[in-house]
CSV table of C-alpha atoms and ligand atoms in Angstrom, one decimal:
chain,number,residue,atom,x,y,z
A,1,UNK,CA,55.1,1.5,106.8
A,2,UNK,CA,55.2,0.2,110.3
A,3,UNK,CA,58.6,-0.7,110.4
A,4,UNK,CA,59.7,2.9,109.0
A,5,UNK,CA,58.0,4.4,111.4
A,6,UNK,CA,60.3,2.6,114.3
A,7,UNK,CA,62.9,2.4,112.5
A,8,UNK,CA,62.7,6.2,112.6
A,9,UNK,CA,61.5,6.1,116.1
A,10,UNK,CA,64.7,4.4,117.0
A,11,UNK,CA,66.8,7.0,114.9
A,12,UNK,CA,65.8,9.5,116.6
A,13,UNK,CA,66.4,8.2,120.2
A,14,UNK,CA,69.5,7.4,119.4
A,15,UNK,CA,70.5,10.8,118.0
A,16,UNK,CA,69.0,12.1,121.2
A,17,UNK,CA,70.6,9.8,123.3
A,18,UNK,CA,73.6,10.7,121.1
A,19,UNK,CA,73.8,14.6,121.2
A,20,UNK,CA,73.0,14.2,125.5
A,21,UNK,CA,76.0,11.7,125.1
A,22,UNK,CA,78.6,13.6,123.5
A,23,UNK,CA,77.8,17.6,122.8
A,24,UNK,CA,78.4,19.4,126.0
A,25,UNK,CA,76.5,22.2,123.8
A,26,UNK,CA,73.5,20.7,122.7
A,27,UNK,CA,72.5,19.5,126.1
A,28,UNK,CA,69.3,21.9,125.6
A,29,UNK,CA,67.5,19.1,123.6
A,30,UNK,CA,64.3,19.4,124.5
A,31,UNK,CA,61.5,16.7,123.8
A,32,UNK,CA,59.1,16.2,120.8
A,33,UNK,CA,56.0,18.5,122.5
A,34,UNK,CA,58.2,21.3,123.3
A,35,UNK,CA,59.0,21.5,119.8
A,36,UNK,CA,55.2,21.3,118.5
A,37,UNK,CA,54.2,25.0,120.4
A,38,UNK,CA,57.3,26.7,118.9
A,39,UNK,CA,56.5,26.5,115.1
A,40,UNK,CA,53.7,27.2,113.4
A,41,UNK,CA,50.7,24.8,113.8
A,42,UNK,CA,49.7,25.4,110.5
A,43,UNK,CA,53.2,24.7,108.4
A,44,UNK,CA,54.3,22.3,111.3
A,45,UNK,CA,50.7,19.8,111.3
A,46,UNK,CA,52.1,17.0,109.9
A,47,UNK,CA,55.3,17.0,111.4
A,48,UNK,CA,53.3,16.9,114.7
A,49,UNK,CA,51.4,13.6,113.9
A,50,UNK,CA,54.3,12.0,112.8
A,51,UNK,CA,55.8,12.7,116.5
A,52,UNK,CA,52.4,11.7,118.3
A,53,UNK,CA,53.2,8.0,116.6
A,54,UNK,CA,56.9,8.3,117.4
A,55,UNK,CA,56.8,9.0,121.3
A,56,UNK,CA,54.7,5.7,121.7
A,57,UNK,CA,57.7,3.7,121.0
A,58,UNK,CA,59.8,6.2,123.0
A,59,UNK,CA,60.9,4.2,126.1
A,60,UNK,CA,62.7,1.2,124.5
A,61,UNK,CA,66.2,2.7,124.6
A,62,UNK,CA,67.0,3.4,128.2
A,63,UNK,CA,66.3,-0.4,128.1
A,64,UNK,CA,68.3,-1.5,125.1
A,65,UNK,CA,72.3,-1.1,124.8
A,66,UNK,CA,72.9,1.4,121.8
A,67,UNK,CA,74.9,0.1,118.8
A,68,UNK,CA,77.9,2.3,118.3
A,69,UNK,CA,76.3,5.7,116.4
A,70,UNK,CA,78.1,4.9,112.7
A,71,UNK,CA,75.4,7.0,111.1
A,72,UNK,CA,75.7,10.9,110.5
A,73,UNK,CA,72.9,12.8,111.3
A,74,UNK,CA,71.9,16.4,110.6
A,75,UNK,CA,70.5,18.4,113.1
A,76,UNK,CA,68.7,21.4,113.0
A,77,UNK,CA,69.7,24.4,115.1
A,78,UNK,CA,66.8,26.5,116.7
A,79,UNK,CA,66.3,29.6,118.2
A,80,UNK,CA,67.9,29.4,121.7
A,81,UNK,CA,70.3,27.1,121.3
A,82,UNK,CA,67.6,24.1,120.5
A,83,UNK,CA,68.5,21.4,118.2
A,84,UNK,CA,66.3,19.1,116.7
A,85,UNK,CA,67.2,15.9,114.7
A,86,UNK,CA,65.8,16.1,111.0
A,87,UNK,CA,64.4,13.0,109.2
A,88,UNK,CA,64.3,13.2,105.8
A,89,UNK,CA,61.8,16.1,104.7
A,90,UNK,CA,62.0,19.6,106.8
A,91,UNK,CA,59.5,23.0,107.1
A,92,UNK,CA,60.8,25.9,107.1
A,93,UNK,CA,58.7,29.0,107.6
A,94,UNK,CA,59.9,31.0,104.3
A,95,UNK,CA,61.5,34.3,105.4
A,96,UNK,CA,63.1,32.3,108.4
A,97,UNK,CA,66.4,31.1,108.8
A,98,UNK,CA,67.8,27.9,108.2
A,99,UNK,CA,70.6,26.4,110.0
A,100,UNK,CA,71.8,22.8,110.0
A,101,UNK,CA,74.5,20.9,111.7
A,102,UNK,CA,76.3,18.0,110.5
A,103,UNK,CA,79.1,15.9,112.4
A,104,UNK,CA,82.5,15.4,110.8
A,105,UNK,CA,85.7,17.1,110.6
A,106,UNK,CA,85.6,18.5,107.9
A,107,UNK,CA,82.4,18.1,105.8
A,108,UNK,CA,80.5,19.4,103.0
A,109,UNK,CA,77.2,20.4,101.6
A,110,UNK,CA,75.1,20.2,98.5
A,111,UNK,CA,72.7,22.4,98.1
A,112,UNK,CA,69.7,23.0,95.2
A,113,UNK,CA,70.9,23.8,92.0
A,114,UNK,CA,69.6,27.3,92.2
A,115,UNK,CA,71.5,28.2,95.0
A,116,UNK,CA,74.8,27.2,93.7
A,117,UNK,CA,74.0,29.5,91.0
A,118,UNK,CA,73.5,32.6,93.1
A,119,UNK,CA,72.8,33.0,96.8
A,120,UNK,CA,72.9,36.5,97.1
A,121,UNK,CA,75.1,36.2,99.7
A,122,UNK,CA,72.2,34.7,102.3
A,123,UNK,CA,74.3,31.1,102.4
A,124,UNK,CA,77.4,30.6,104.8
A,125,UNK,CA,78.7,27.7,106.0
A,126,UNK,CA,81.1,27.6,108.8
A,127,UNK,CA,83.3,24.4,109.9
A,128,UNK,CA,84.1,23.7,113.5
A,129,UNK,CA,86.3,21.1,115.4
A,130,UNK,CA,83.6,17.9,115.1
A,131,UNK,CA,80.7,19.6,113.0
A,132,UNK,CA,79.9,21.7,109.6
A,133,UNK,CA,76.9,24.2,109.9
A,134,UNK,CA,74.9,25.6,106.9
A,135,UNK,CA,73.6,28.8,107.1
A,136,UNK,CA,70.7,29.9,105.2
A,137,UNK,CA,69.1,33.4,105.9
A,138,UNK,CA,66.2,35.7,104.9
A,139,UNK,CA,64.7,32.2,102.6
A,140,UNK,CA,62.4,31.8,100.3
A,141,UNK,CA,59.9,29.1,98.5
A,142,UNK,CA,62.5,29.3,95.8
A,143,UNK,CA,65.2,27.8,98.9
A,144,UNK,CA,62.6,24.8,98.7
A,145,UNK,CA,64.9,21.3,97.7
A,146,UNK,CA,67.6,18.8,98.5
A,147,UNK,CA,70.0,19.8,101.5
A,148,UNK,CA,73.0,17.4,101.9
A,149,UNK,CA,75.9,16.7,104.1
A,150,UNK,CA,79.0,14.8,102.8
A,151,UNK,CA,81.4,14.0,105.8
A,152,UNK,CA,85.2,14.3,104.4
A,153,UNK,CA,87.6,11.4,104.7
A,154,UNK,CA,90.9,13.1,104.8
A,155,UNK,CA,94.5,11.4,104.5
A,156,UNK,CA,96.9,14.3,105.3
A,157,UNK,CA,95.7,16.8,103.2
A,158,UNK,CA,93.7,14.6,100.6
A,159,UNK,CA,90.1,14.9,101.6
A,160,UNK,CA,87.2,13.1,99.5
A,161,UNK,CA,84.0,12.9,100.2
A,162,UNK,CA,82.3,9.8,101.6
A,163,UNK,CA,79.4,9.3,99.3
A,164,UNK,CA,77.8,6.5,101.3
A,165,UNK,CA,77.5,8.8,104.7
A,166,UNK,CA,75.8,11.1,103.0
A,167,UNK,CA,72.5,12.8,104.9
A,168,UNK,CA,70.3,14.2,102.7
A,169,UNK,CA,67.2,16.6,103.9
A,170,UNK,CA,64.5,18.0,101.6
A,171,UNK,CA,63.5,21.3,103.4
A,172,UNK,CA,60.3,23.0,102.4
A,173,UNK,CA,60.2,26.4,102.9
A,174,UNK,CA,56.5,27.4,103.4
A,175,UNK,CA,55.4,30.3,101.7
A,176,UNK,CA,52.1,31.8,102.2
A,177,UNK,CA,51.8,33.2,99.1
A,178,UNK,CA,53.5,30.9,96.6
A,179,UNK,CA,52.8,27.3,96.9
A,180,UNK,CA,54.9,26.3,93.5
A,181,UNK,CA,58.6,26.9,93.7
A,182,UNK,CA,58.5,30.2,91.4
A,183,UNK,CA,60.2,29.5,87.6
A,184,UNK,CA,61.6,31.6,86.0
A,185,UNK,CA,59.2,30.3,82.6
A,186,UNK,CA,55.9,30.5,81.9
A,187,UNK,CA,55.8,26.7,80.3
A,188,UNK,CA,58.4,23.7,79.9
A,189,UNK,CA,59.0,21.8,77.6
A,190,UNK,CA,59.7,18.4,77.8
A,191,UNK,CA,60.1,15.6,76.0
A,192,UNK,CA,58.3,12.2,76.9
A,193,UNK,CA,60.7,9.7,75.9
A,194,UNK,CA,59.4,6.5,75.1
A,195,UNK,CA,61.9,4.5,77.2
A,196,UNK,CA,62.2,5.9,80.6
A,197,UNK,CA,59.9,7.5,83.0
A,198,UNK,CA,59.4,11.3,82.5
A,199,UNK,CA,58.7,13.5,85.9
A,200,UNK,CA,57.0,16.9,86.2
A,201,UNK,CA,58.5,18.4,88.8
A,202,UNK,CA,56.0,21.3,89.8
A,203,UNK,CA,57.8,21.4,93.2
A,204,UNK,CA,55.2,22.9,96.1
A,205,UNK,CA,56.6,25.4,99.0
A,206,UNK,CA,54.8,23.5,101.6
A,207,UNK,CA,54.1,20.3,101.7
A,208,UNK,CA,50.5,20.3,103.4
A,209,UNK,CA,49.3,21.9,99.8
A,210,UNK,CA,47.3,19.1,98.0
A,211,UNK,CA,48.2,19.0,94.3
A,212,UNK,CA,46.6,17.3,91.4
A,213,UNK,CA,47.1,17.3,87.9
A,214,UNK,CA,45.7,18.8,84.5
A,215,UNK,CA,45.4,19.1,81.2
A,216,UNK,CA,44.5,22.1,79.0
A,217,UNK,CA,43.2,20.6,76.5
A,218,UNK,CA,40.2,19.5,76.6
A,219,UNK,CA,40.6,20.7,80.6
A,220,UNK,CA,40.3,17.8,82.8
A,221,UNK,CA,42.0,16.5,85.5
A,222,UNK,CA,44.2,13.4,85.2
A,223,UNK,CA,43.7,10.7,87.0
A,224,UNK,CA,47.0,10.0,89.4
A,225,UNK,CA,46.5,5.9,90.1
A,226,UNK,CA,49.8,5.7,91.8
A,227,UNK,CA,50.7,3.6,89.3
A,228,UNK,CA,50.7,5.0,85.3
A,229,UNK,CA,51.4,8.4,87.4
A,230,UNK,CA,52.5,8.8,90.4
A,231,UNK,CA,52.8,12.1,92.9
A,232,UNK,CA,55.2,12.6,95.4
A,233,UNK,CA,55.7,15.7,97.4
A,234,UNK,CA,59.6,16.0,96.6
A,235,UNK,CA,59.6,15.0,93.5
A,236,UNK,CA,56.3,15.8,92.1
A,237,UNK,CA,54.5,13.5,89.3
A,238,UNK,CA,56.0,10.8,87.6
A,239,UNK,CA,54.4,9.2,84.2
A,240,UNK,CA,56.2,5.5,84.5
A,241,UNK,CA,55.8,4.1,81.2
A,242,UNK,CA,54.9,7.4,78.6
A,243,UNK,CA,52.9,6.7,76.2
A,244,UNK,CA,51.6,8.6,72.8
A,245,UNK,CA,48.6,10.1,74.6
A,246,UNK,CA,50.2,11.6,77.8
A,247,UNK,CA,51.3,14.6,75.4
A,248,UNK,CA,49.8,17.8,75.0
A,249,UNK,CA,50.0,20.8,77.8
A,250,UNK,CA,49.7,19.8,81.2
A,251,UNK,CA,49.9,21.5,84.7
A,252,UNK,CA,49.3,21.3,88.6
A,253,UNK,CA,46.9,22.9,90.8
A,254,UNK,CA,48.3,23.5,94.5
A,255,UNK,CA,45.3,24.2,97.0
A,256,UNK,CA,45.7,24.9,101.1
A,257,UNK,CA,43.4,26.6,102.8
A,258,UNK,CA,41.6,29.3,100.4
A,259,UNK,CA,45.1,29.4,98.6
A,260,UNK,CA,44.3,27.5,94.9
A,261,UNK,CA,47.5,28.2,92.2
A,262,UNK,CA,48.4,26.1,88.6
A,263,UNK,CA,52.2,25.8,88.2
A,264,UNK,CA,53.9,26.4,85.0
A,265,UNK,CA,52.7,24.5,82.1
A,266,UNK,CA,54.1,21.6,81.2
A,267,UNK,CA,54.5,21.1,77.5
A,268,UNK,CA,55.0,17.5,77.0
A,269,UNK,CA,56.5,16.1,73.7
A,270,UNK,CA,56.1,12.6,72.8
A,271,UNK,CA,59.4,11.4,71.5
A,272,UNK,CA,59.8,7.7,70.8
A,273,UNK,CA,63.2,6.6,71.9
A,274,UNK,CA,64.9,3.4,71.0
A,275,UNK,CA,65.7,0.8,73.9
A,276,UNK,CA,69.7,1.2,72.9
A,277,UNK,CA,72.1,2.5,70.1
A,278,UNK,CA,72.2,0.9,66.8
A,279,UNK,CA,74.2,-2.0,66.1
A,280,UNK,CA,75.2,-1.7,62.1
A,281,UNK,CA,76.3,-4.5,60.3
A,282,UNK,CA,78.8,-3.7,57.2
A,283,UNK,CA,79.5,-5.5,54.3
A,284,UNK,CA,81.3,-4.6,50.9
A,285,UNK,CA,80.1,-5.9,47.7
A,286,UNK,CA,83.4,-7.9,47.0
A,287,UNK,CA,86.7,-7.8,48.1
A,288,UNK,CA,89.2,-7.4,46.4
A,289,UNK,CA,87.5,-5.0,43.9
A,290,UNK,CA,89.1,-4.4,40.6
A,291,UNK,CA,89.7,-0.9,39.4
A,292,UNK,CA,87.1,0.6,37.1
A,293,UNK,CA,84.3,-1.5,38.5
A,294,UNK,CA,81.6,-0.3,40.7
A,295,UNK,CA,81.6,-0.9,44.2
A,296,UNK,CA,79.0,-1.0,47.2
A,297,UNK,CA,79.7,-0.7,50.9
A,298,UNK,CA,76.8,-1.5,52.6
A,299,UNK,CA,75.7,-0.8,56.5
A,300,UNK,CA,72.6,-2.2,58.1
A,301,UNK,CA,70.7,-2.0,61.0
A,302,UNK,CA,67.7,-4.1,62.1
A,303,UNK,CA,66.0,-2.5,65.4
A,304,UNK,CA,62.9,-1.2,66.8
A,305,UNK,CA,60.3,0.1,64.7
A,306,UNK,CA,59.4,3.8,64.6
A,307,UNK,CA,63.2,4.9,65.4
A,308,UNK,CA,64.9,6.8,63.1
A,309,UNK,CA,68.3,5.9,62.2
A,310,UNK,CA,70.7,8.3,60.7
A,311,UNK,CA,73.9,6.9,58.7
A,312,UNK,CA,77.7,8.8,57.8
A,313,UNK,CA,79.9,7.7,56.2
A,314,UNK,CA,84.2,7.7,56.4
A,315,UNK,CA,85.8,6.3,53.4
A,316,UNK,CA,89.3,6.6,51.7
A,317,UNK,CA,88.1,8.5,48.7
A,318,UNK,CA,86.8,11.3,51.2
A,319,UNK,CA,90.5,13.1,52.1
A,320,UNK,CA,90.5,13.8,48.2
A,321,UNK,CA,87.0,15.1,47.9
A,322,UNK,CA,85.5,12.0,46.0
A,323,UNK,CA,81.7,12.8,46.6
A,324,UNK,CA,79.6,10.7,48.9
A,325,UNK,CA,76.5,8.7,47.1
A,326,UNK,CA,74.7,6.9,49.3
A,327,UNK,CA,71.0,5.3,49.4
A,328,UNK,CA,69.3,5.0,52.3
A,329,UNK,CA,65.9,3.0,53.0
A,330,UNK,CA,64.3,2.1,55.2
A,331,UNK,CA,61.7,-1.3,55.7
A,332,UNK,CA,59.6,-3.4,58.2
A,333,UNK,CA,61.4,-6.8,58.1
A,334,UNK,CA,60.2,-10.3,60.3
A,335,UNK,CA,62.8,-11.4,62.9
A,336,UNK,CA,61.9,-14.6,64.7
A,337,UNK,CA,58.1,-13.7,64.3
A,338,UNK,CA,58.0,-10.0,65.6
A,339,UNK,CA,58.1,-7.1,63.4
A,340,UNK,CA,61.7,-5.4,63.1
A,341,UNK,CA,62.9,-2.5,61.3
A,342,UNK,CA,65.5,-2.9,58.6
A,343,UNK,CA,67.7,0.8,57.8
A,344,UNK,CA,70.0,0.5,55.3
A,345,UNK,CA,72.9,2.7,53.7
A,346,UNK,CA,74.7,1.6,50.6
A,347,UNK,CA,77.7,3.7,49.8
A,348,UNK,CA,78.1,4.1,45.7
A,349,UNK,CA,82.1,3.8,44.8
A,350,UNK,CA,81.5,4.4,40.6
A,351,UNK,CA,84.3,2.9,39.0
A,352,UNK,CA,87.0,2.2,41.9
A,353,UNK,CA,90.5,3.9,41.6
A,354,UNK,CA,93.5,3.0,43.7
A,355,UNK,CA,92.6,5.7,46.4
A,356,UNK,CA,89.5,3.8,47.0
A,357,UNK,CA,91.3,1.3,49.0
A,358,UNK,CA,90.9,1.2,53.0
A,359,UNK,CA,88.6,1.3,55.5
A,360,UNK,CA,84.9,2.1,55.3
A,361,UNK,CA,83.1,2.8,58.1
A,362,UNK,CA,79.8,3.5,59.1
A,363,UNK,CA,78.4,5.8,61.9
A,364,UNK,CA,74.9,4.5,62.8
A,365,UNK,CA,72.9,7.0,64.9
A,366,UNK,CA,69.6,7.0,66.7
A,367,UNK,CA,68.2,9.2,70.0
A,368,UNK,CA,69.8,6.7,72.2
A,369,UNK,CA,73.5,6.9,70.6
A,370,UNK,CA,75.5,5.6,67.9
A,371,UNK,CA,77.7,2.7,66.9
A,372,UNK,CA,80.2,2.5,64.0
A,373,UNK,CA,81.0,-0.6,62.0
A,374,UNK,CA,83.9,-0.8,59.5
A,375,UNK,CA,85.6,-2.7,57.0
A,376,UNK,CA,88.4,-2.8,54.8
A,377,UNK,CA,88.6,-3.1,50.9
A,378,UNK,CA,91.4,-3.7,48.9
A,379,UNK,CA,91.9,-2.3,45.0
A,380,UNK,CA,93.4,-4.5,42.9
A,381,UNK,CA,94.9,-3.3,38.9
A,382,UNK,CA,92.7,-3.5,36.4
A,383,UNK,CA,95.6,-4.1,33.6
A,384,UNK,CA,96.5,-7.5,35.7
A,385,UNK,CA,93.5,-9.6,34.6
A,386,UNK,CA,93.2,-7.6,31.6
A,387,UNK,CA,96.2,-7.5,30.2
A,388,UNK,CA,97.3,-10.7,29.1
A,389,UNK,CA,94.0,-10.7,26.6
A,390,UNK,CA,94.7,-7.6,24.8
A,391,UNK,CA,98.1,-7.0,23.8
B,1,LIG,C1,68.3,39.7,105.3
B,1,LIG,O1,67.4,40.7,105.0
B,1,LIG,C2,67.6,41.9,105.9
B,1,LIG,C3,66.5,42.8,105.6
B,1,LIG,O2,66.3,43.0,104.2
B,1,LIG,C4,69.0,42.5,105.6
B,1,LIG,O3,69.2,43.6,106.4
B,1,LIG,C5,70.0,41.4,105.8
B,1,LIG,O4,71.3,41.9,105.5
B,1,LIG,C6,69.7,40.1,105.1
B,1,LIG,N1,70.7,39.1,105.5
B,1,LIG,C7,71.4,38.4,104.6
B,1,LIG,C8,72.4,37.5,105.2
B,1,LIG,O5,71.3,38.5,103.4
């Protein structure tokens, strides 16, 4: 924690020391207290500590040589030709404008999913000789997300963006009315898979709001231990390992000052996933097989329990409509002491004819994916074996 904090610290005097260096036009750069009268104590409170502990560290540059500035930074633009450096989370009033600067020549931005849908026209962005701006006007809570700039690397007129210079900002765009990013349902559903961590994202406007967590039914609030769940302010709450009981309806609470609002409701679906795709295993009752006799094709897959796996089938006899019969089960097997689950689907050839030879294959599926295995059977003449006894 320590360390991030000068770490930033030294971020920002460098950017400082930086934009004095090189900008002719951002000369204007005014220190940390300056900026702390011209927002809004309320929206800006945090944002204000955070520079208290910053300026303590403050001096060390002038004394220390600067390492050659490799970093892109994105800078805010303020009223009256102020610029401020942003770290990595920015307030916004709502209704305000946004404008941020990035260096490079040329460079591009990513912007919240919403906005890329529609911007109503409130979103320019202009490129100049050493620096992109973003323009966002008239904003809203809705605005609230992930800002980024991608500096272009151009060869002649091949330009790609360089992922790894990337400067990302999450803005928050306080709104005094609407703490929760407005959506456009009244509940979510979402499905609590088994295998990976599921998030509910009930993104705030402002991120002094405090936020916990509830469920409908019965109503209580759910304990957020930082580690089963987890809440943070960009990303809102994260169930690490979901489990059987964290489904049902949930939703957040926002509260700042007398403000208190719930989010959208959260319907959460427990859906047991499988670590991986099956991995079938074929095998045909004999090859060769001899025409008239019966043959079975075989496909199994041993995996985890509780996952439903789902077999088709390709075999020769399908291109001339032979019908598929097939007999699938389904059984708790031991495999080196744990308990497996053994799916099985025999394919029924009832007395083989020549167009029965050729490759079988089976399609295993399960929620994860799904894997084929095949194998190739060859029809022999019945007459062959059969004749020499009967003539
Ligand atoms: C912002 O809102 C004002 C007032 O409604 C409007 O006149 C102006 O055109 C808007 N600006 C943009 C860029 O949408």
């Amino acid at each position: 924690m320590k360390l991030a904090v000068v770490l930033l610290a030294l971020l920002s005097c460098m950017l400082l020391f930086e934009l004095g260096m090189s900008q002719k036009d951002e000369q204007k750069v005014k220190p940390a207290a300056d900026k702390k009268a011209k927002v809004k104590p309320k929206v800006e409170k945090k944002a204000a500590e955070k520079k208290t502990k910053v300026t303590t560290v403050k001096p060390k540059p002038k004394t220390t040589p600067q390492p050659p500035a490799a970093q892109t930074h994105l800078t805010q633009v303020l009223q009256r030709g102020r610029f401020q450096k942003v770290g990595n989370t920015l307030t916004v009033v709502a209704g305000d404008t946004l404008e941020l600067r990035c260096k490079g020549s040329p460079v591009q931005w990513g912007i919240p999913p919403y906005l890329e849908e529609d911007d109503e026209g409130r979103l320019r962005t202009v490129q100049h000789d050493r620096y992109g701006t973003l323009i966002l006007a008239n904003t809203t809570g809705a605005d609230t997300g992930e800002y980024t700039c991608f500096p272009m690397y151009c060869e002649d007129v091949e330009c790609r963006k360089e992922y790894n210079k990337a400067v990302k900002v999450f803005v928050f765009f306080a709104d005094p009315q609407e703490l929760f990013v407005p959506s456009a349902n009244y509940y979510e559903i979402i499905h609590l898979r088994s295998n990976r961590p599921t998030v509910l994202p009930c993104q705030i406007t402002s991120p002094q709001a405090k936020v916990t967590l509830h469920r409908e039914y019965p109503p209580t609030e759910v304990k957020v231990d930082g580690a089963e769940i987890s809440y943070e302010v960009t990303r809102g709450f994260t169930i690490h390992r979901p489990k059987q009981y964290h489904a049902g309806s949930l939703y957040c609470v926002a509260s700042l000052g007398n403000l208190r609002q719930s989010s959208t409701k959260y319907m959460l679906i427990y859906v047991n996933y499988p670590a991986a795709p099956p991995a079938p295993f074929i095998q045909a009752s004999s090859d060769p097989v001899t025409v008239g006799q019966n043959l079975q094709v075989t496909c199994t897959v041993v995996g985890d329990q509780d996952v439903l796996v789902e077999f088709t089938w390709d075999y020769p006899g399908q291109t001339i409509g032979r019908p598929l019969y097939t007999q699938d089960s389904m059984q708790t097997v031991q495999v080196d002491g744990q308990s497996r689950q053994r799916s099985q689907s025999v394919l029924l050839v009832d007395e083989v004819r020549e167009v029965d030879q050729g490759t079988y294959t089976c399609t295993a599926q399960n929620l994860e994916g799904s894997r084929s295995a095949s194998t190739t059977v060859k029809v022999v003449p019945a007459r062959s074996a059969n004749k020499p006894k009967k003539p």
